[in-house]
PDB file of C-alpha atoms in Angstrom:
ATOM      1  CA  MET N1045      59.360  37.163  87.115  1.00 42.00           C
ATOM      2  CA  ALA N1046      60.126  40.630  85.780  1.00 45.00           C
ATOM      3  CA  THR N1047      63.499  41.349  84.224  1.00 51.00           C
ATOM      4  CA  ALA N1048      65.432  44.553  84.691  1.00 56.00           C
ATOM      5  CA  ASN N1049      65.418  46.921  81.742  1.00 66.00           C
ATOM      6  CA  LYS N1050      68.679  48.399  80.557  1.00 67.00           C
ATOM      7  CA  LEU N1051      68.754  52.146  80.889  1.00 80.00           C
ATOM      8  CA  PHE N1052      71.760  52.312  78.578  1.00 87.00           C
ATOM      9  CA  THR N1053      74.375  49.928  77.246  1.00 89.00           C
ATOM     10  CA  ASN N1054      78.064  50.348  76.407  1.00 93.00           C
ATOM     11  CA  LYS N1055      78.403  54.079  76.998  1.00 94.00           C
ATOM     12  CA  THR N1056      81.873  55.447  77.744  1.00 95.00           C
ATOM     13  CA  PHE N1057      83.029  57.773  80.496  1.00 96.00           C
ATOM     14  CA  GLY N1058      86.632  58.873  80.755  1.00 96.00           C
ATOM     15  CA  PHE N1059      88.870  61.028  82.905  1.00 97.00           C
ATOM     16  CA  GLN N1060      92.525  61.803  83.547  1.00 97.00           C
ATOM     17  CA  ILE N1061      94.213  61.810  86.958  1.00 96.00           C
ATOM     18  CA  LYS N1062      97.561  63.497  87.464  1.00 95.00           C
ATOM     19  CA  ASN N1063      99.330  62.665  90.730  1.00 93.00           C
ATOM     20  CA  GLU N1064     101.799  65.501  91.303  1.00 89.00           C
ATOM     21  CA  SER N1065     102.913  64.235  94.700  1.00 87.00           C
ATOM     22  CA  ALA N1066     105.963  62.177  95.614  1.00 87.00           C
ATOM     23  CA  GLU N1067     103.789  59.351  96.984  1.00 89.00           C
ATOM     24  CA  ASP N1068     101.264  56.902  95.559  1.00 92.00           C
ATOM     25  CA  ILE N1069      97.638  57.942  96.038  1.00 93.00           C
ATOM     26  CA  THR N1070      94.817  55.449  96.590  1.00 95.00           C
ATOM     27  CA  TYR N1071      91.537  57.212  95.921  1.00 94.00           C
ATOM     28  CA  ALA N1072      87.868  56.282  96.068  1.00 96.00           C
ATOM     29  CA  LEU N1073      85.947  56.526  92.814  1.00 96.00           C
ATOM     30  CA  MET N1074      82.755  55.259  94.530  1.00 97.00           C
ATOM     31  CA  ASP N1075      82.502  55.739  98.301  1.00 96.00           C
ATOM     32  CA  GLY N1076      80.185  52.879  99.333  1.00 95.00           C
ATOM     33  CA  SER N1077      77.755  55.321 101.017  1.00 94.00           C
ATOM     34  CA  MET N1078      80.529  56.713 103.220  1.00 94.00           C
ATOM     35  CA  ASP N1079      80.265  60.426 102.511  1.00 87.00           C
ATOM     36  CA  THR N1080      83.590  61.564 103.926  1.00 92.00           C
ATOM     37  CA  LEU N1081      87.219  60.591 103.619  1.00 91.00           C
ATOM     38  CA  GLU N1082      87.383  60.286 107.408  1.00 92.00           C
ATOM     39  CA  GLU N1083      84.622  57.649 107.382  1.00 94.00           C
ATOM     40  CA  ILE N1084      86.348  55.682 104.621  1.00 94.00           C
ATOM     41  CA  LYS N1085      89.719  55.851 106.423  1.00 93.00           C
ATOM     42  CA  LYS N1086      88.151  54.295 109.557  1.00 93.00           C
ATOM     43  CA  ARG N1087      87.664  51.101 107.533  1.00 94.00           C
ATOM     44  CA  TYR N1088      90.318  51.444 104.833  1.00 95.00           C
ATOM     45  CA  PRO N1089      93.180  53.577 106.210  1.00 95.00           C
ATOM     46  CA  HIS N1090      95.287  53.310 103.024  1.00 95.00           C
ATOM     47  CA  VAL N1091      92.806  55.508 101.101  1.00 94.00           C
ATOM     48  CA  LYS N1092      94.280  58.998 100.681  1.00 91.00           C
ATOM     49  CA  ALA N1093      91.541  60.877  98.788  1.00 91.00           C
ATOM     50  CA  LEU N1094      88.035  60.977  97.394  1.00 92.00           C
ATOM     51  CA  LEU N1095      88.207  61.540  93.650  1.00 93.00           C
ATOM     52  CA  ALA N1096      86.918  64.996  92.756  1.00 91.00           C
ATOM     53  CA  ASP N1097      86.830  67.353  89.797  1.00 93.00           C
ATOM     54  CA  GLY N1098      89.785  69.698  89.338  1.00 92.00           C
ATOM     55  CA  GLU N1099      92.434  69.890  92.045  1.00 87.00           C
ATOM     56  CA  PHE N1100      91.936  67.804  95.142  1.00 79.00           C
ATOM     57  CA  PHE N1101      94.080  67.097  98.143  1.00 68.00           C
ATOM     58  CA  THR N1102      94.906  63.868  99.900  1.00 63.00           C
ATOM     59  CA  GLY N1103      93.557  64.072 103.421  1.00 56.00           C
ATOM     60  CA  THR N1104      95.105  66.568 105.796  1.00 53.00           C
ATOM     61  CA  ASP N1105      98.422  66.950 103.985  1.00 56.00           C
ATOM     62  CA  THR N1106      99.090  69.160 100.991  1.00 58.00           C
ATOM     63  CA  LYS N1107      99.747  66.458  98.403  1.00 65.00           C
ATOM     64  CA  LYS N1108      98.021  67.497  95.217  1.00 81.00           C
ATOM     65  CA  ALA N1109      96.299  65.639  92.423  1.00 88.00           C
ATOM     66  CA  THR N1110      94.094  66.822  89.579  1.00 91.00           C
ATOM     67  CA  CYS N1111      91.231  65.145  87.766  1.00 93.00           C
ATOM     68  CA  THR N1112      89.874  66.233  84.403  1.00 93.00           C
ATOM     69  CA  CYS N1113      86.953  64.554  82.651  1.00 95.00           C
ATOM     70  CA  LYS N1114      86.932  63.862  78.943  1.00 90.00           C
ATOM     71  CA  GLY N1115      83.928  65.388  77.219  1.00 83.00           C
ATOM     72  CA  ASP N1116      81.279  67.283  79.138  1.00 85.00           C
ATOM     73  CA  GLY N1117      80.960  65.022  82.197  1.00 89.00           C
ATOM     74  CA  SER N1118      82.084  65.536  85.778  1.00 95.00           C
ATOM     75  CA  ILE N1119      83.226  63.176  88.518  1.00 95.00           C
ATOM     76  CA  LYS N1120      80.656  64.632  90.910  1.00 95.00           C
ATOM     77  CA  TYR N1121      77.791  63.872  88.524  1.00 95.00           C
ATOM     78  CA  PHE N1122      79.238  60.394  87.760  1.00 95.00           C
ATOM     79  CA  GLN N1123      79.325  59.562  91.487  1.00 95.00           C
ATOM     80  CA  LYS N1124      75.875  61.000  92.214  1.00 95.00           C
ATOM     81  CA  TYR N1125      74.275  59.364  89.179  1.00 93.00           C
ATOM     82  CA  PHE N1126      75.621  55.885  89.875  1.00 94.00           C
ATOM     83  CA  SER N1127      74.709  56.220  93.543  1.00 94.00           C
ATOM     84  CA  SER N1128      71.079  56.154  92.407  1.00 93.00           C
ATOM     85  CA  VAL N1129      71.301  54.123  89.169  1.00 93.00           C
ATOM     86  CA  PRO N1130      73.179  50.806  89.545  1.00 94.00           C
ATOM     87  CA  ALA N1131      75.573  49.998  86.726  1.00 95.00           C
ATOM     88  CA  GLN N1132      78.560  47.918  85.785  1.00 96.00           C
ATOM     89  CA  ALA N1133      81.754  48.872  83.969  1.00 97.00           C
ATOM     90  CA  SER N1134      82.537  45.961  81.683  1.00 96.00           C
ATOM     91  CA  THR N1135      85.711  47.359  80.116  1.00 96.00           C
ATOM     92  CA  LEU N1136      88.488  49.604  81.403  1.00 97.00           C
ATOM     93  CA  ASP N1137      90.881  51.254  78.962  1.00 96.00           C
ATOM     94  CA  MET N1138      93.842  52.721  80.871  1.00 96.00           C
ATOM     95  CA  VAL N1139      96.759  54.707  79.470  1.00 96.00           C
ATOM     96  CA  SER N1140      99.596  55.569  81.846  1.00 96.00           C
ATOM     97  CA  SER N1141     102.734  57.713  81.810  1.00 96.00           C
ATOM     98  CA  ASP N1142     104.314  55.215  84.248  1.00 95.00           C
ATOM     99  CA  LYS N1143     104.121  51.481  83.549  1.00 93.00           C
ATOM    100  CA  GLU N1144     104.218  50.811  87.309  1.00 95.00           C
ATOM    101  CA  ASN N1145     100.520  51.819  87.367  1.00 96.00           C
ATOM    102  CA  PHE N1146      99.818  48.553  85.520  1.00 95.00           C
ATOM    103  CA  TYR N1147     100.926  46.642  88.626  1.00 95.00           C
ATOM    104  CA  THR N1148      98.307  48.126  90.935  1.00 96.00           C
ATOM    105  CA  ASP N1149      94.942  46.652  91.934  1.00 96.00           C
ATOM    106  CA  ILE N1150      91.399  47.887  91.682  1.00 97.00           C
ATOM    107  CA  GLU N1151      89.779  47.248  95.051  1.00 98.00           C
ATOM    108  CA  ILE N1152      86.023  46.639  95.187  1.00 98.00           C
ATOM    109  CA  GLY N1153      83.701  45.902  98.050  1.00 96.00           C
ATOM    110  CA  THR N1154      80.290  46.327  99.590  1.00 95.00           C
ATOM    111  CA  PRO N1155      80.901  47.964 102.961  1.00 94.00           C
ATOM    112  CA  ASN N1156      78.207  48.000 105.593  1.00 90.00           C
ATOM    113  CA  PRO N1157      77.771  49.799 108.930  1.00 89.00           C
ATOM    114  CA  CYS N1158      77.892  46.527 110.901  1.00 91.00           C
ATOM    115  CA  GLY N1159      81.569  45.750 110.344  1.00 85.00           C
ATOM    116  CA  ILE N1160      84.621  46.054 108.161  1.00 86.00           C
ATOM    117  CA  GLU N1161      84.434  43.997 104.994  1.00 86.00           C
ATOM    118  CA  GLN N1162      87.466  42.680 103.128  1.00 92.00           C
ATOM    119  CA  LEU N1163      87.828  44.223  99.660  1.00 96.00           C
ATOM    120  CA  GLN N1164      88.234  42.106  96.534  1.00 96.00           C
ATOM    121  CA  ARG N1165      91.271  42.903  94.416  1.00 97.00           C
ATOM    122  CA  LYS N1166      91.419  42.901  90.638  1.00 96.00           C
ATOM    123  CA  ALA N1167      95.036  43.027  89.512  1.00 96.00           C
ATOM    124  CA  LEU N1168      95.390  45.217  86.434  1.00 95.00           C
ATOM    125  CA  SER N1169      98.437  43.171  85.412  1.00 93.00           C
ATOM    126  CA  ASP N1170      96.079  40.219  84.779  1.00 93.00           C
ATOM    127  CA  TYR N1171      94.749  42.151  81.767  1.00 92.00           C
ATOM    128  CA  LEU N1172      98.124  43.290  80.459  1.00 86.00           C
ATOM    129  CA  GLY N1173      99.332  41.885  77.147  1.00 81.00           C
ATOM    130  CA  THR N1174     102.816  42.409  75.692  1.00 74.00           C
ATOM    131  CA  GLN N1175     101.571  44.725  72.949  1.00 74.00           C
ATOM    132  CA  GLN N1176      99.581  46.772  75.449  1.00 75.00           C
ATOM    133  CA  TYR N1177     102.595  47.154  77.737  1.00 70.00           C
ATOM    134  CA  ASP N1178     104.631  48.490  74.820  1.00 77.00           C
ATOM    135  CA  GLN N1179     101.884  51.041  74.134  1.00 85.00           C
ATOM    136  CA  ASN N1180     101.629  52.142  77.816  1.00 89.00           C
ATOM    137  CA  ARG N1181      98.051  50.880  77.762  1.00 92.00           C
ATOM    138  CA  ILE N1182      95.794  48.230  79.245  1.00 94.00           C
ATOM    139  CA  ILE N1183      92.428  47.275  77.823  1.00 93.00           C
ATOM    140  CA  ALA N1184      90.725  45.183  80.499  1.00 94.00           C
ATOM    141  CA  ARG N1185      87.671  43.450  79.028  1.00 94.00           C
ATOM    142  CA  ASN N1186      85.154  41.695  81.294  1.00 95.00           C
ATOM    143  CA  ILE N1187      86.550  43.515  84.333  1.00 96.00           C
ATOM    144  CA  ASN N1188      82.977  43.956  85.665  1.00 96.00           C
ATOM    145  CA  ILE N1189      83.365  46.781  88.167  1.00 97.00           C
ATOM    146  CA  PRO N1190      80.068  47.461  89.984  1.00 96.00           C
ATOM    147  CA  LEU N1191      79.021  51.094  90.291  1.00 96.00           C
ATOM    148  CA  SER N1192      76.348  51.817  92.894  1.00 95.00           C
ATOM    149  CA  ALA N1193      75.751  53.478  96.250  1.00 95.00           C
ATOM    150  CA  ALA N1194      76.508  50.173  97.964  1.00 95.00           C
ATOM    151  CA  HIS N1195      79.957  49.701  96.405  1.00 96.00           C
ATOM    152  CA  ILE N1196      83.330  51.173  97.173  1.00 97.00           C
ATOM    153  CA  VAL N1197      85.762  51.263  94.237  1.00 98.00           C
ATOM    154  CA  LEU N1198      89.402  52.174  94.894  1.00 98.00           C
ATOM    155  CA  PHE N1199      92.255  52.884  92.473  1.00 96.00           C
ATOM    156  CA  THR N1200      95.907  53.711  93.077  1.00 96.00           C
ATOM    157  CA  VAL N1201      97.902  56.168  90.974  1.00 96.00           C
ATOM    158  CA  ARG N1202     101.672  56.022  91.364  1.00 96.00           C
ATOM    159  CA  ALA N1203     103.678  59.082  92.432  1.00 93.00           C
ATOM    160  CA  ASN N1204     104.457  61.686  89.767  1.00 94.00           C
ATOM    161  CA  SER N1205     102.402  59.957  87.086  1.00 96.00           C
ATOM    162  CA  THR N1206      99.313  60.452  84.973  1.00 97.00           C
ATOM    163  CA  VAL N1207      96.637  57.920  84.055  1.00 97.00           C
ATOM    164  CA  VAL N1208      93.724  58.228  81.653  1.00 97.00           C
ATOM    165  CA  LEU N1209      90.837  55.885  82.482  1.00 97.00           C
ATOM    166  CA  THR N1210      87.906  55.198  80.149  1.00 97.00           C
ATOM    167  CA  PHE N1211      85.099  52.917  81.314  1.00 97.00           C
ATOM    168  CA  THR N1212      82.512  51.197  79.126  1.00 96.00           C
ATOM    169  CA  ILE N1213      79.359  51.166  81.268  1.00 96.00           C
ATOM    170  CA  SER N1214      75.899  49.610  81.148  1.00 93.00           C
ATOM    171  CA  ALA N1215      73.185  50.745  83.568  1.00 89.00           C
ATOM    172  CA  LEU N1216      70.031  48.970  84.708  1.00 77.00           C
ATOM    173  CA  LEU N1217      66.673  50.507  85.544  1.00 67.00           C
TER     174      LEU N1217
END
């Protein structure tokens, strides 16, 4: 039996999301092979936006958010790359201007065209220690978020807040 070779191990990718609207925004980091927000909303109506580089808007309204990558990466390349190269984020380091963001869930699933699948929830508060809370930070080790074309990954950013997310990722060939 052949084993999968690691393409890379423990590389980091980070970005900042600023939600300038008066409402919480649930956005899709990975779209589960559903190319449009309309397609995602058919199955998961609480999703307000597809994460994108720079300014992006939440559906048909004019609520604004911005996304800026750390370093020389882009969200578009991140999404395209991991749609063809399966990977897993083992650690999430999150810094937030609003501690309420620590009480949101990451939603993960493997949607398919044959029906609507229930998403699994990973509560960020499960990874929150007292010291981290005081520092406006969560370091979630062994969070194991799958990144691939088959997976949908959703995050929520609270109204009028900013979060900085840094993933530690390993990819398989």
